[in-house]
């Protein structure tokens, strides 16, 4: 068996395991964002693995965004050969602009409603996806796979050198301290107050130069997607992806003593480690879903999120904003018992995931894929 049957996908022309893996990443984003709100409002204890590492280190929460970036690259490679240059159209540019604009609105809902002298944030999750998407579309359309591999290597090494460079103020880099590096200085210099963390050591986890290794990670996804299109057997495809994942994890860990693993910096070691984990997990999903066809309800649940990933992300972000405002009013109204607080936390999670999934599942049943 050289490749999974195309009829196995509920949506013609799509690889079901890729949609399921992307859906898993989206669900991970929803869980992490929900956990962050619960922790921020101090509604109850949150498992450490559901919260991002503060600066250096990695948790399960740190895996979901880079996994989505990597899987986005795989989708580029799985397009039909006849549409290799189709992403580079006026529509693709407008789509990137729409995605960036949607991200800006989500990042600044509070500022839009009540500026109060605060500065808006320019960048964010969807803004980074927009920049990565259009950049990789250009590279896939107009460069060869060999040149793309060289670009990945050059970006990962070059970004490491940027992180080690002293700032123009003469401050030596300290990659273990937040904001004490050239990349963070560049964001402060260019973006000014329009960054996520302000101050003398401010930084933006979705900053300008940090988008470069994210582009490299997406290109690694393109390379993995090409491996899926080879004439190898399904066993060799899955084994190759898993082996590449283990190698990538090992390289990331070996690099980490010299270049700390840091999501806020999107360091090159972070790219390799998270790429490796994503490859290994995807190989398992591919084997179960597209080779043995053992997906079942779990795959259908994840596939609904994966088919309309950006829509699900935007919808849950809007719901989280509304829930945060409601929770804040509840806290201001007076003390609540532990049982009431726990019930509110559980119901908020079930409602957030359930409502988002119900919309995504409806779109899936109707065969609708919303392209922002």
Short mmCIF file of C-alpha atoms in Angstrom, two decimals:
data_model
loop_
_atom_site.label_atom_id
_atom_site.label_comp_id
_atom_site.label_asym_id
_atom_site.label_seq_id
_atom_site.Cartn_x
_atom_site.Cartn_y
_atom_site.Cartn_z
CA UNK A 1 0.00 0.00 0.00
CA UNK A 2 1.83 3.10 -1.21
CA UNK A 3 -0.63 5.74 -0.01
CA UNK A 4 -3.92 5.95 1.85
CA UNK A 5 -7.09 5.61 -0.15
CA UNK A 6 -8.40 9.00 -1.20
CA UNK A 7 -11.95 7.82 -0.56
CA UNK A 8 -11.12 7.46 3.13
CA UNK A 9 -11.11 11.21 3.61
CA UNK A 10 -14.51 12.69 4.37
CA UNK A 11 -13.51 15.65 2.22
CA UNK A 12 -12.34 14.77 -1.31
CA UNK A 13 -8.69 15.47 -2.04
CA UNK A 14 -7.70 15.88 1.62
CA UNK A 15 -5.54 13.70 3.84
CA UNK A 16 -7.65 12.85 6.86
CA UNK A 17 -4.70 12.39 9.20
CA UNK A 18 -3.48 15.92 8.40
CA UNK A 19 -6.88 17.41 9.20
CA UNK A 20 -7.01 15.38 12.43
CA UNK A 21 -3.50 16.48 13.43
CA UNK A 22 -4.30 20.10 12.69
CA UNK A 23 -7.51 19.71 14.68
CA UNK A 24 -5.51 18.35 17.61
CA UNK A 25 -3.32 21.46 17.47
CA UNK A 26 -6.39 23.71 17.45
CA UNK A 27 -7.90 21.87 20.42
CA UNK A 28 -4.56 22.28 22.16
CA UNK A 29 -4.67 26.03 21.51
CA UNK A 30 -8.19 26.23 22.93
CA UNK A 31 -7.23 24.31 26.07
CA UNK A 32 -4.07 26.35 26.61
CA UNK A 33 -5.83 29.69 26.14
CA UNK A 34 -8.61 28.61 28.48
CA UNK A 35 -6.08 27.46 31.10
CA UNK A 36 -4.25 30.78 30.79
CA UNK A 37 -7.46 32.70 31.54
CA UNK A 38 -8.27 30.46 34.51
CA UNK A 39 -4.77 31.00 35.88
CA UNK A 40 -4.86 34.75 35.21
CA UNK A 41 -8.18 35.17 37.05
CA UNK A 42 -6.99 32.80 39.79
CA UNK A 43 -10.11 30.71 39.51
CA UNK A 44 -8.26 27.59 40.53
CA UNK A 45 -5.03 25.59 40.18
CA UNK A 46 -3.96 24.86 36.63
CA UNK A 47 -1.56 22.01 35.71
CA UNK A 48 1.83 23.49 34.89
CA UNK A 49 1.96 21.67 31.55
CA UNK A 50 -1.11 23.60 30.35
CA UNK A 51 0.67 26.93 30.83
CA UNK A 52 3.49 28.31 28.71
CA UNK A 53 7.02 28.29 30.09
CA UNK A 54 7.80 31.79 31.30
CA UNK A 55 10.93 32.18 29.17
CA UNK A 56 13.32 29.21 28.90
CA UNK A 57 12.05 25.64 28.92
CA UNK A 58 9.11 23.86 27.38
CA UNK A 59 5.72 22.53 28.41
CA UNK A 60 2.94 20.78 26.52
CA UNK A 61 1.35 24.20 26.03
CA UNK A 62 4.41 25.34 24.08
CA UNK A 63 3.99 22.58 21.50
CA UNK A 64 0.64 23.49 19.97
CA UNK A 65 1.44 26.71 18.07
CA UNK A 66 4.64 25.45 16.41
CA UNK A 67 2.81 22.22 15.57
CA UNK A 68 0.18 24.22 13.71
CA UNK A 69 2.88 26.15 11.84
CA UNK A 70 4.60 22.91 10.83
CA UNK A 71 1.34 21.28 9.71
CA UNK A 72 0.53 24.36 7.65
CA UNK A 73 3.74 23.66 5.73
CA UNK A 74 2.68 20.07 5.13
CA UNK A 75 -0.56 21.29 3.57
CA UNK A 76 1.43 23.36 1.06
CA UNK A 77 3.28 20.26 -0.12
CA UNK A 78 0.12 18.17 -0.42
CA UNK A 79 -1.48 20.48 -2.94
CA UNK A 80 -1.79 19.09 -6.45
CA UNK A 81 1.29 19.62 -8.65
CA UNK A 82 -0.77 21.66 -11.10
CA UNK A 83 -1.47 24.27 -8.42
CA UNK A 84 2.15 24.72 -7.33
CA UNK A 85 2.16 28.46 -8.06
CA UNK A 86 -1.53 29.08 -7.42
CA UNK A 87 -0.97 30.49 -3.91
CA UNK A 88 0.78 33.51 -5.43
CA UNK A 89 -2.26 35.37 -6.64
CA UNK A 90 -3.97 38.58 -5.66
CA UNK A 91 -6.40 36.42 -3.68
CA UNK A 92 -3.56 34.89 -1.66
CA UNK A 93 -2.22 38.32 -0.77
CA UNK A 94 -5.68 39.49 0.23
CA UNK A 95 -6.14 36.36 2.30
CA UNK A 96 -2.91 37.10 4.18
CA UNK A 97 -4.09 40.66 4.74
CA UNK A 98 -7.47 39.44 5.99
CA UNK A 99 -5.80 36.95 8.33
CA UNK A 100 -3.46 39.64 9.66
CA UNK A 101 -6.39 42.03 10.16
CA UNK A 102 -8.44 39.37 11.96
CA UNK A 103 -5.50 38.69 14.24
CA UNK A 104 -5.06 42.39 14.97
CA UNK A 105 -8.73 42.69 15.92
CA UNK A 106 -8.52 39.66 18.23
CA UNK A 107 -5.33 40.99 19.83
CA UNK A 108 -6.91 44.36 20.53
CA UNK A 109 -10.55 43.78 21.41
CA UNK A 110 -10.05 45.37 24.82
CA UNK A 111 -8.19 48.33 23.31
CA UNK A 112 -10.90 48.83 20.68
CA UNK A 113 -13.65 48.90 23.31
CA UNK A 114 -11.74 51.00 25.85
CA UNK A 115 -8.38 52.44 24.74
CA UNK A 116 -7.79 54.37 28.01
CA UNK A 117 -4.47 55.64 26.71
CA UNK A 118 -3.12 52.12 26.22
CA UNK A 119 -1.19 51.22 23.09
CA UNK A 120 -2.55 48.52 20.82
CA UNK A 121 -0.53 45.42 20.04
CA UNK A 122 0.47 45.09 16.38
CA UNK A 123 1.42 41.40 16.19
CA UNK A 124 -0.05 38.15 17.49
CA UNK A 125 -0.78 34.52 16.66
CA UNK A 126 -2.85 35.01 13.50
CA UNK A 127 -0.58 37.84 12.35
CA UNK A 128 2.38 35.48 12.54
CA UNK A 129 0.46 32.82 10.63
CA UNK A 130 -0.35 35.36 7.93
CA UNK A 131 3.30 36.39 7.53
CA UNK A 132 4.50 32.78 7.54
CA UNK A 133 1.82 31.67 5.10
CA UNK A 134 2.54 34.23 2.41
CA UNK A 135 6.32 33.88 2.82
CA UNK A 136 6.24 30.10 2.45
CA UNK A 137 3.79 30.34 -0.46
CA UNK A 138 6.31 32.54 -2.28
CA UNK A 139 9.21 30.20 -1.48
CA UNK A 140 7.31 27.08 -2.52
CA UNK A 141 6.24 28.67 -5.79
CA UNK A 142 9.55 30.19 -6.84
CA UNK A 143 12.37 28.16 -5.27
CA UNK A 144 13.45 24.54 -5.54
CA UNK A 145 13.17 22.03 -2.67
CA UNK A 146 16.96 21.97 -2.41
CA UNK A 147 17.15 25.75 -2.07
CA UNK A 148 14.35 25.67 0.50
CA UNK A 149 16.37 23.20 2.59
CA UNK A 150 19.36 25.53 2.41
CA UNK A 151 17.18 28.45 3.44
CA UNK A 152 16.00 26.50 6.49
CA UNK A 153 19.58 25.81 7.55
CA UNK A 154 20.67 29.41 6.90
CA UNK A 155 17.73 30.84 8.86
CA UNK A 156 18.19 28.57 11.89
CA UNK A 157 21.93 29.26 12.12
CA UNK A 158 21.59 32.93 11.21
CA UNK A 159 18.87 33.46 13.80
CA UNK A 160 21.14 31.89 16.43
CA UNK A 161 23.81 34.44 15.54
CA UNK A 162 21.26 37.26 15.79
CA UNK A 163 20.35 36.12 19.28
CA UNK A 164 24.01 36.13 20.27
CA UNK A 165 24.67 39.59 18.82
CA UNK A 166 25.05 42.52 21.25
CA UNK A 167 22.42 45.22 21.06
CA UNK A 168 23.32 48.62 19.59
CA UNK A 169 23.20 49.93 23.16
CA UNK A 170 26.18 47.69 23.95
CA UNK A 171 24.24 45.35 26.22
CA UNK A 172 25.64 41.79 26.06
CA UNK A 173 23.07 39.10 25.29
CA UNK A 174 21.69 36.90 28.05
CA UNK A 175 19.35 34.38 26.46
CA UNK A 176 18.23 33.09 29.85
CA UNK A 177 16.81 36.49 30.83
CA UNK A 178 13.62 37.87 29.22
CA UNK A 179 14.20 40.60 26.67
CA UNK A 180 17.99 40.70 27.00
CA UNK A 181 18.94 39.97 23.39
CA UNK A 182 19.12 41.62 19.99
CA UNK A 183 15.82 40.14 18.74
CA UNK A 184 13.85 41.58 21.65
CA UNK A 185 15.71 44.91 21.33
CA UNK A 186 14.74 45.03 17.65
CA UNK A 187 11.06 44.57 18.52
CA UNK A 188 11.27 47.33 21.12
CA UNK A 189 13.03 49.60 18.65
CA UNK A 190 10.66 49.03 15.72
CA UNK A 191 7.34 48.40 17.47
CA UNK A 192 7.84 50.73 20.41
CA UNK A 193 4.91 50.41 22.82
CA UNK A 194 3.02 48.11 20.40
CA UNK A 195 4.46 44.90 21.84
CA UNK A 196 3.15 42.24 24.19
CA UNK A 197 5.46 42.83 27.16
CA UNK A 198 6.50 46.45 27.63
CA UNK A 199 9.35 47.98 29.54
CA UNK A 200 13.13 48.21 29.29
CA UNK A 201 13.34 44.44 28.83
CA UNK A 202 10.11 44.16 26.85
CA UNK A 203 9.57 41.63 24.10
CA UNK A 204 6.92 40.16 21.83
CA UNK A 205 6.57 36.35 21.59
CA UNK A 206 5.24 36.84 18.05
CA UNK A 207 7.74 39.55 17.16
CA UNK A 208 9.32 40.54 13.86
CA UNK A 209 12.61 38.66 13.71
CA UNK A 210 11.12 35.70 15.56
CA UNK A 211 8.92 35.14 12.52
CA UNK A 212 12.00 34.03 10.55
CA UNK A 213 12.49 30.70 12.37
CA UNK A 214 8.71 30.18 12.21
CA UNK A 215 9.01 30.44 8.42
CA UNK A 216 11.83 27.87 8.57
CA UNK A 217 9.62 25.58 10.65
CA UNK A 218 6.84 25.84 8.09
CA UNK A 219 9.35 24.97 5.34
CA UNK A 220 10.33 21.88 7.34
CA UNK A 221 6.66 20.97 7.20
CA UNK A 222 6.78 21.36 3.42
CA UNK A 223 9.66 18.88 3.29
CA UNK A 224 7.69 16.41 5.42
CA UNK A 225 4.65 16.84 3.18
CA UNK A 226 6.74 15.98 0.14
CA UNK A 227 7.79 12.75 1.84
CA UNK A 228 4.11 11.80 2.02
CA UNK A 229 3.85 12.17 -1.77
CA UNK A 230 6.66 9.75 -2.52
CA UNK A 231 6.04 6.26 -3.85
CA UNK A 232 7.20 4.58 -0.64
CA UNK A 233 4.98 2.14 1.19
CA UNK A 234 2.81 3.42 4.03
CA UNK A 235 5.06 1.64 6.52
CA UNK A 236 8.16 3.36 5.16
CA UNK A 237 6.40 6.73 5.09
CA UNK A 238 5.31 6.45 8.73
CA UNK A 239 8.69 5.06 9.82
CA UNK A 240 10.53 7.82 7.96
CA UNK A 241 8.44 10.54 9.59
CA UNK A 242 8.92 9.02 13.05
CA UNK A 243 12.67 8.60 12.54
CA UNK A 244 13.02 12.17 11.30
CA UNK A 245 11.07 13.28 14.37
CA UNK A 246 13.44 11.50 16.73
CA UNK A 247 16.47 12.99 14.96
CA UNK A 248 14.98 16.47 15.11
CA UNK A 249 14.22 16.14 18.84
CA UNK A 250 17.77 14.94 19.47
CA UNK A 251 19.27 17.85 17.52
CA UNK A 252 17.12 20.34 19.41
CA UNK A 253 18.17 18.92 22.77
CA UNK A 254 21.84 18.80 21.77
CA UNK A 255 21.70 22.42 20.67
CA UNK A 256 19.88 23.60 23.81
CA UNK A 257 22.97 24.02 26.06
CA UNK A 258 24.26 26.61 23.56
CA UNK A 259 20.88 27.99 22.51
CA UNK A 260 18.14 27.70 25.14
CA UNK A 261 14.77 26.27 24.15
CA UNK A 262 12.47 29.28 24.33
CA UNK A 263 9.04 29.78 22.80
CA UNK A 264 9.02 33.60 23.33
CA UNK A 265 12.22 33.74 21.26
CA UNK A 266 11.12 30.90 18.93
CA UNK A 267 14.75 29.83 19.18
CA UNK A 268 16.23 27.46 16.60
CA UNK A 269 16.55 24.70 19.20
CA UNK A 270 12.86 25.22 19.99
CA UNK A 271 12.06 24.82 16.27
CA UNK A 272 13.91 21.51 16.03
CA UNK A 273 12.47 20.09 19.25
CA UNK A 274 8.85 21.01 18.48
CA UNK A 275 9.20 19.92 14.86
CA UNK A 276 10.44 16.54 16.03
CA UNK A 277 7.57 16.05 18.45
CA UNK A 278 5.05 17.08 15.78
CA UNK A 279 6.57 14.68 13.25
CA UNK A 280 6.42 11.79 15.67
CA UNK A 281 2.81 12.49 16.68
CA UNK A 282 1.74 12.97 13.07
CA UNK A 283 3.40 9.67 12.07
CA UNK A 284 1.29 7.92 14.71
CA UNK A 285 -1.92 9.64 13.56
CA UNK A 286 -1.12 8.87 9.93
CA UNK A 287 -0.57 5.21 10.74
CA UNK A 288 -3.78 4.87 12.75
CA UNK A 289 -6.08 7.02 10.62
CA UNK A 290 -4.94 6.63 7.01
CA UNK A 291 -3.25 3.24 7.05
CA UNK A 292 -5.25 1.15 9.51
CA UNK A 293 -8.38 3.33 9.25
CA UNK A 294 -9.05 3.19 12.97
CA UNK A 295 -10.02 6.81 13.42
CA UNK A 296 -13.56 6.53 14.71
CA UNK A 297 -15.35 9.31 16.64
CA UNK A 298 -12.12 10.80 17.97
CA UNK A 299 -10.80 11.43 14.48
CA UNK A 300 -14.14 12.87 13.36
CA UNK A 301 -14.09 15.19 16.38
CA UNK A 302 -10.58 16.44 15.57
CA UNK A 303 -11.20 16.58 11.83
CA UNK A 304 -14.03 19.08 12.34
CA UNK A 305 -11.59 21.46 13.99
CA UNK A 306 -8.88 20.78 11.42
CA UNK A 307 -11.04 21.50 8.38
CA UNK A 308 -11.90 24.98 9.64
CA UNK A 309 -8.96 25.60 11.94
CA UNK A 310 -8.75 29.38 11.66
CA UNK A 311 -12.52 29.78 12.03
CA UNK A 312 -12.47 27.63 15.17
CA UNK A 313 -9.56 29.63 16.57
CA UNK A 314 -11.29 32.98 15.96
CA UNK A 315 -14.58 31.71 17.38
CA UNK A 316 -13.02 30.39 20.58
CA UNK A 317 -11.02 33.61 21.00
CA UNK A 318 -14.21 35.68 20.86
CA UNK A 319 -15.88 33.35 23.34
CA UNK A 320 -12.89 33.53 25.69
CA UNK A 321 -13.02 37.31 25.64
CA UNK A 322 -16.70 37.28 26.56
CA UNK A 323 -16.15 34.63 29.23
CA UNK A 324 -13.25 36.56 30.73
CA UNK A 325 -15.39 39.68 31.05
CA UNK A 326 -18.22 37.67 32.64
CA UNK A 327 -15.81 35.96 35.06
CA UNK A 328 -14.32 39.30 36.04
CA UNK A 329 -17.78 40.65 36.86
CA UNK A 330 -18.49 37.51 38.88
CA UNK A 331 -15.34 37.97 40.92
CA UNK A 332 -16.13 41.61 41.56
CA UNK A 333 -19.62 40.71 42.70
CA UNK A 334 -18.28 39.02 45.81
CA UNK A 335 -16.69 35.84 47.16
CA UNK A 336 -17.81 32.46 45.87
CA UNK A 337 -17.43 29.02 47.40
CA UNK A 338 -14.83 26.61 46.09
CA UNK A 339 -17.57 24.36 44.69
CA UNK A 340 -19.15 27.25 42.79
CA UNK A 341 -15.81 28.32 41.39
CA UNK A 342 -14.94 24.77 40.33
CA UNK A 343 -18.32 24.36 38.67
CA UNK A 344 -17.85 27.63 36.79
CA UNK A 345 -14.40 26.53 35.59
CA UNK A 346 -15.65 23.13 34.39
CA UNK A 347 -18.74 24.54 32.69
CA UNK A 348 -16.69 27.24 30.98
CA UNK A 349 -14.36 24.62 29.52
CA UNK A 350 -17.15 22.32 28.37
CA UNK A 351 -19.08 25.24 26.91
CA UNK A 352 -16.03 26.66 25.14
CA UNK A 353 -14.98 23.40 23.50
CA UNK A 354 -18.52 22.17 22.92
CA UNK A 355 -19.83 25.29 21.22
CA UNK A 356 -16.71 25.72 19.08
CA UNK A 357 -16.89 22.08 18.01
CA UNK A 358 -20.61 22.26 17.24
CA UNK A 359 -20.02 25.10 14.78
CA UNK A 360 -17.01 23.33 13.25
CA UNK A 361 -18.96 20.05 13.00
CA UNK A 362 -21.87 21.80 11.28
CA UNK A 363 -19.51 23.28 8.70
CA UNK A 364 -17.95 19.85 8.19
CA UNK A 365 -21.32 18.18 7.62
CA UNK A 366 -22.21 20.83 5.06
CA UNK A 367 -18.84 20.48 3.35
CA UNK A 368 -18.01 24.13 4.05
CA UNK A 369 -14.41 25.24 4.48
CA UNK A 370 -14.20 28.89 5.48
CA UNK A 371 -11.10 30.62 4.15
CA UNK A 372 -10.41 33.82 6.05
#
